[in-house]
Amino acid sequence: MKFFFHIFFHLILVYSATAQFEYDLAECIAIALENKKTLRSAELDVQSAEKGVKGSYSGLLPILNATVGSGRTQFPEQENVTYDLSGFPNVSSDTLSITHYNSMSAGLSLNQTLYDGGRSINTVQQAKINLEISKLNQRQIKT
């Protein structure tokens, strides 16, 4: 029984050894870097920091607001006039008029911060520093 167990064990070992691929060192490093989750996380941190640099310029740029509006107001008006003359038939007069007003408005405003004590410039510089930190962190993880 031990003999059959050893033969079976060796057959499985030989079969599994022939089914494997051969990789050189560069391929092994490339596969390891592809599957390293911390490296993927560092790449996402770099992308996030790049978006943060773009967003940090919002404090330096002007703010433009545009508004448009329109309206219509209608005033129905009805007037009844009745004449009662003795001996003559009744004479009546009806007047119906509708008055309406149209209104339209438009507005445009531009706001620009002139001075904020250097806060906007420092926000941009901080975002750039965060980007450099993310890139250095990514480089450190790759090694």
PDB file of C-alpha atoms in Angstrom:
ATOM      1  CA  MET A   1       0.000   0.000   0.000  1.00  0.00           C
ATOM      2  CA  LYS A   2       2.860   2.362   0.789  1.00  0.00           C
ATOM      3  CA  PHE A   3       4.310   1.577  -2.591  1.00  0.00           C
ATOM      4  CA  PHE A   4       1.134   2.707  -4.395  1.00  0.00           C
ATOM      5  CA  PHE A   5       0.950   5.815  -2.240  1.00  0.00           C
ATOM      6  CA  HIS A   6       4.536   6.787  -3.169  1.00  0.00           C
ATOM      7  CA  ILE A   7       3.909   6.169  -6.858  1.00  0.00           C
ATOM      8  CA  PHE A   8       0.696   8.206  -6.730  1.00  0.00           C
ATOM      9  CA  PHE A   9       2.433  11.024  -4.842  1.00  0.00           C
ATOM     10  CA  HIS A  10       5.341  11.135  -7.330  1.00  0.00           C
ATOM     11  CA  LEU A  11       2.982  11.153 -10.318  1.00  0.00           C
ATOM     12  CA  ILE A  12       1.091  14.127  -8.909  1.00  0.00           C
ATOM     13  CA  LEU A  13       4.349  15.909  -8.118  1.00  0.00           C
ATOM     14  CA  VAL A  14       5.759  15.310 -11.611  1.00  0.00           C
ATOM     15  CA  TYR A  15       2.467  16.312 -13.275  1.00  0.00           C
ATOM     16  CA  SER A  16       2.232  19.552 -11.301  1.00  0.00           C
ATOM     17  CA  ALA A  17       5.886  20.362 -12.022  1.00  0.00           C
ATOM     18  CA  THR A  18       5.360  20.021 -15.783  1.00  0.00           C
ATOM     19  CA  ALA A  19       2.225  22.205 -15.743  1.00  0.00           C
ATOM     20  CA  GLN A  20       4.063  25.257 -14.383  1.00  0.00           C
ATOM     21  CA  PHE A  21       5.456  28.075 -16.497  1.00  0.00           C
ATOM     22  CA  GLU A  22       8.980  29.339 -16.379  1.00  0.00           C
ATOM     23  CA  TYR A  23       9.462  33.013 -15.564  1.00  0.00           C
ATOM     24  CA  ASP A  24      12.597  35.073 -15.488  1.00  0.00           C
ATOM     25  CA  LEU A  25      13.292  37.597 -12.744  1.00  0.00           C
ATOM     26  CA  ALA A  26      11.968  40.619 -14.673  1.00  0.00           C
ATOM     27  CA  GLU A  27       8.645  38.888 -15.368  1.00  0.00           C
ATOM     28  CA  CYS A  28       8.307  37.875 -11.727  1.00  0.00           C
ATOM     29  CA  ILE A  29       8.903  41.462 -10.598  1.00  0.00           C
ATOM     30  CA  ALA A  30       6.405  42.797 -13.156  1.00  0.00           C
ATOM     31  CA  ILE A  31       3.715  40.314 -12.042  1.00  0.00           C
ATOM     32  CA  ALA A  32       4.365  41.073  -8.382  1.00  0.00           C
ATOM     33  CA  LEU A  33       4.072  44.822  -8.994  1.00  0.00           C
ATOM     34  CA  GLU A  34       0.838  44.385 -10.969  1.00  0.00           C
ATOM     35  CA  ASN A  35      -0.787  42.406  -8.177  1.00  0.00           C
ATOM     36  CA  LYS A  36       0.463  44.546  -5.306  1.00  0.00           C
ATOM     37  CA  LYS A  37      -2.598  46.257  -3.836  1.00  0.00           C
ATOM     38  CA  THR A  38      -0.621  48.894  -1.979  1.00  0.00           C
ATOM     39  CA  LEU A  39       0.909  49.970  -5.294  1.00  0.00           C
ATOM     40  CA  ARG A  40      -2.546  50.321  -6.856  1.00  0.00           C
ATOM     41  CA  SER A  41      -3.632  52.316  -3.826  1.00  0.00           C
ATOM     42  CA  ALA A  42      -0.591  54.585  -4.216  1.00  0.00           C
ATOM     43  CA  GLU A  43      -1.436  55.130  -7.902  1.00  0.00           C
ATOM     44  CA  LEU A  44      -4.961  56.170  -6.912  1.00  0.00           C
ATOM     45  CA  ASP A  45      -3.504  58.518  -4.293  1.00  0.00           C
ATOM     46  CA  VAL A  46      -1.385  60.179  -6.993  1.00  0.00           C
ATOM     47  CA  GLN A  47      -4.430  60.586  -9.243  1.00  0.00           C
ATOM     48  CA  SER A  48      -6.404  62.050  -6.351  1.00  0.00           C
ATOM     49  CA  ALA A  49      -3.585  64.474  -5.539  1.00  0.00           C
ATOM     50  CA  GLU A  50      -3.446  65.582  -9.199  1.00  0.00           C
ATOM     51  CA  LYS A  51      -7.181  66.353  -9.065  1.00  0.00           C
ATOM     52  CA  GLY A  52      -6.574  68.179  -5.787  1.00  0.00           C
ATOM     53  CA  VAL A  53      -4.036  70.465  -7.468  1.00  0.00           C
ATOM     54  CA  LYS A  54      -6.568  71.340 -10.175  1.00  0.00           C
ATOM     55  CA  GLY A  55      -9.258  71.951  -7.568  1.00  0.00           C
ATOM     56  CA  SER A  56      -6.997  74.140  -5.445  1.00  0.00           C
ATOM     57  CA  TYR A  57      -6.978  76.801  -8.162  1.00  0.00           C
ATOM     58  CA  SER A  58     -10.700  77.425  -7.586  1.00  0.00           C
ATOM     59  CA  GLY A  59      -9.875  79.962  -4.876  1.00  0.00           C
ATOM     60  CA  LEU A  60      -7.858  82.026  -7.348  1.00  0.00           C
ATOM     61  CA  LEU A  61     -10.346  82.040 -10.206  1.00  0.00           C
ATOM     62  CA  PRO A  62     -13.337  84.389 -10.473  1.00  0.00           C
ATOM     63  CA  ILE A  63     -16.886  83.186  -9.872  1.00  0.00           C
ATOM     64  CA  LEU A  64     -19.382  83.913 -12.653  1.00  0.00           C
ATOM     65  CA  ASN A  65     -23.138  83.707 -11.998  1.00  0.00           C
ATOM     66  CA  ALA A  66     -25.853  84.185 -14.624  1.00  0.00           C
ATOM     67  CA  THR A  67     -29.602  84.336 -14.005  1.00  0.00           C
ATOM     68  CA  VAL A  68     -32.529  84.618 -16.406  1.00  0.00           C
ATOM     69  CA  GLY A  69     -36.211  84.925 -15.572  1.00  0.00           C
ATOM     70  CA  SER A  70     -39.501  85.674 -17.248  1.00  0.00           C
ATOM     71  CA  GLY A  71     -43.087  86.046 -16.122  1.00  0.00           C
ATOM     72  CA  ARG A  72     -46.576  86.814 -17.366  1.00  0.00           C
ATOM     73  CA  THR A  73     -49.346  88.393 -15.343  1.00  0.00           C
ATOM     74  CA  GLN A  74     -52.960  88.457 -16.538  1.00  0.00           C
ATOM     75  CA  PHE A  75     -55.753  90.605 -15.116  1.00  0.00           C
ATOM     76  CA  PRO A  76     -59.206  89.629 -16.323  1.00  0.00           C
ATOM     77  CA  GLU A  77     -61.702  92.464 -16.176  1.00  0.00           C
ATOM     78  CA  GLN A  78     -65.428  92.339 -16.761  1.00  0.00           C
ATOM     79  CA  GLU A  79     -67.866  95.241 -16.779  1.00  0.00           C
ATOM     80  CA  ASN A  80     -71.667  95.017 -16.980  1.00  0.00           C
ATOM     81  CA  VAL A  81     -73.769  98.080 -17.705  1.00  0.00           C
ATOM     82  CA  THR A  82     -77.560  97.933 -17.570  1.00  0.00           C
ATOM     83  CA  TYR A  83     -79.876 100.825 -18.510  1.00  0.00           C
ATOM     84  CA  ASP A  84     -83.385 100.752 -17.220  1.00  0.00           C
ATOM     85  CA  LEU A  85     -85.521 103.308 -18.935  1.00  0.00           C
ATOM     86  CA  SER A  86     -89.141 103.344 -18.043  1.00  0.00           C
ATOM     87  CA  GLY A  87     -91.305 102.418 -20.908  1.00  0.00           C
ATOM     88  CA  PHE A  88     -88.459 101.202 -23.068  1.00  0.00           C
ATOM     89  CA  PRO A  89     -86.921  97.757 -23.110  1.00  0.00           C
ATOM     90  CA  ASN A  90     -83.806  97.192 -21.005  1.00  0.00           C
ATOM     91  CA  VAL A  91     -80.522  97.991 -22.712  1.00  0.00           C
ATOM     92  CA  SER A  92     -77.464  96.203 -21.383  1.00  0.00           C
ATOM     93  CA  SER A  93     -73.828  96.429 -22.300  1.00  0.00           C
ATOM     94  CA  ASP A  94     -71.088  93.968 -21.378  1.00  0.00           C
ATOM     95  CA  THR A  95     -67.398  94.727 -21.619  1.00  0.00           C
ATOM     96  CA  LEU A  96     -64.799  92.020 -21.288  1.00  0.00           C
ATOM     97  CA  SER A  97     -61.135  92.880 -21.432  1.00  0.00           C
ATOM     98  CA  ILE A  98     -58.032  91.004 -20.413  1.00  0.00           C
ATOM     99  CA  THR A  99     -54.922  92.903 -19.568  1.00  0.00           C
ATOM    100  CA  HIS A 100     -51.574  91.149 -19.361  1.00  0.00           C
ATOM    101  CA  TYR A 101     -48.048  92.127 -18.623  1.00  0.00           C
ATOM    102  CA  ASN A 102     -44.910  90.307 -19.672  1.00  0.00           C
ATOM    103  CA  SER A 103     -41.749  90.727 -17.668  1.00  0.00           C
ATOM    104  CA  MET A 104     -38.274  89.470 -18.391  1.00  0.00           C
ATOM    105  CA  SER A 105     -35.096  89.837 -16.400  1.00  0.00           C
ATOM    106  CA  ALA A 106     -31.480  88.853 -16.792  1.00  0.00           C
ATOM    107  CA  GLY A 107     -28.526  89.181 -14.481  1.00  0.00           C
ATOM    108  CA  LEU A 108     -24.820  88.552 -14.636  1.00  0.00           C
ATOM    109  CA  SER A 109     -22.398  88.822 -11.749  1.00  0.00           C
ATOM    110  CA  LEU A 110     -18.672  88.288 -11.535  1.00  0.00           C
ATOM    111  CA  ASN A 111     -16.958  87.943  -8.157  1.00  0.00           C
ATOM    112  CA  GLN A 112     -13.210  87.932  -7.659  1.00  0.00           C
ATOM    113  CA  THR A 113     -11.400  87.724  -4.354  1.00  0.00           C
ATOM    114  CA  LEU A 114      -8.813  90.481  -4.249  1.00  0.00           C
ATOM    115  CA  TYR A 115      -7.053  89.586  -1.023  1.00  0.00           C
ATOM    116  CA  ASP A 116      -7.494  86.706   1.385  1.00  0.00           C
ATOM    117  CA  GLY A 117      -4.282  86.874   3.337  1.00  0.00           C
ATOM    118  CA  GLY A 118      -2.471  84.389   1.079  1.00  0.00           C
ATOM    119  CA  ARG A 119      -4.874  81.546   1.867  1.00  0.00           C
ATOM    120  CA  SER A 120      -5.592  80.699  -1.796  1.00  0.00           C
ATOM    121  CA  ILE A 121      -1.915  80.671  -2.779  1.00  0.00           C
ATOM    122  CA  ASN A 122      -1.055  78.516   0.234  1.00  0.00           C
ATOM    123  CA  THR A 123      -3.847  76.091  -0.684  1.00  0.00           C
ATOM    124  CA  VAL A 124      -2.324  75.651  -4.156  1.00  0.00           C
ATOM    125  CA  GLN A 125       1.160  75.167  -2.696  1.00  0.00           C
ATOM    126  CA  GLN A 126      -0.144  72.640  -0.181  1.00  0.00           C
ATOM    127  CA  ALA A 127      -1.892  70.679  -2.944  1.00  0.00           C
ATOM    128  CA  LYS A 128       1.347  70.578  -4.961  1.00  0.00           C
ATOM    129  CA  ILE A 129       3.264  69.357  -1.912  1.00  0.00           C
ATOM    130  CA  ASN A 130       0.628  66.658  -1.338  1.00  0.00           C
ATOM    131  CA  LEU A 131       1.109  65.568  -4.959  1.00  0.00           C
ATOM    132  CA  GLU A 132       4.874  65.289  -4.462  1.00  0.00           C
ATOM    133  CA  ILE A 133       4.349  63.284  -1.270  1.00  0.00           C
ATOM    134  CA  SER A 134       2.017  60.909  -3.119  1.00  0.00           C
ATOM    135  CA  LYS A 135       4.551  60.438  -5.915  1.00  0.00           C
ATOM    136  CA  LEU A 136       7.358  59.761  -3.439  1.00  0.00           C
ATOM    137  CA  ASN A 137       5.161  57.291  -1.562  1.00  0.00           C
ATOM    138  CA  GLN A 138       4.383  55.509  -4.830  1.00  0.00           C
ATOM    139  CA  ARG A 139       8.072  55.372  -5.732  1.00  0.00           C
ATOM    140  CA  GLN A 140       8.914  53.953  -2.299  1.00  0.00           C
ATOM    141  CA  ILE A 141       6.269  51.234  -2.638  1.00  0.00           C
ATOM    142  CA  LYS A 142       7.617  50.214  -6.061  1.00  0.00           C
ATOM    143  CA  THR A 143      11.057  49.509  -4.623  1.00  0.00           C
TER     144      THR A 143
END
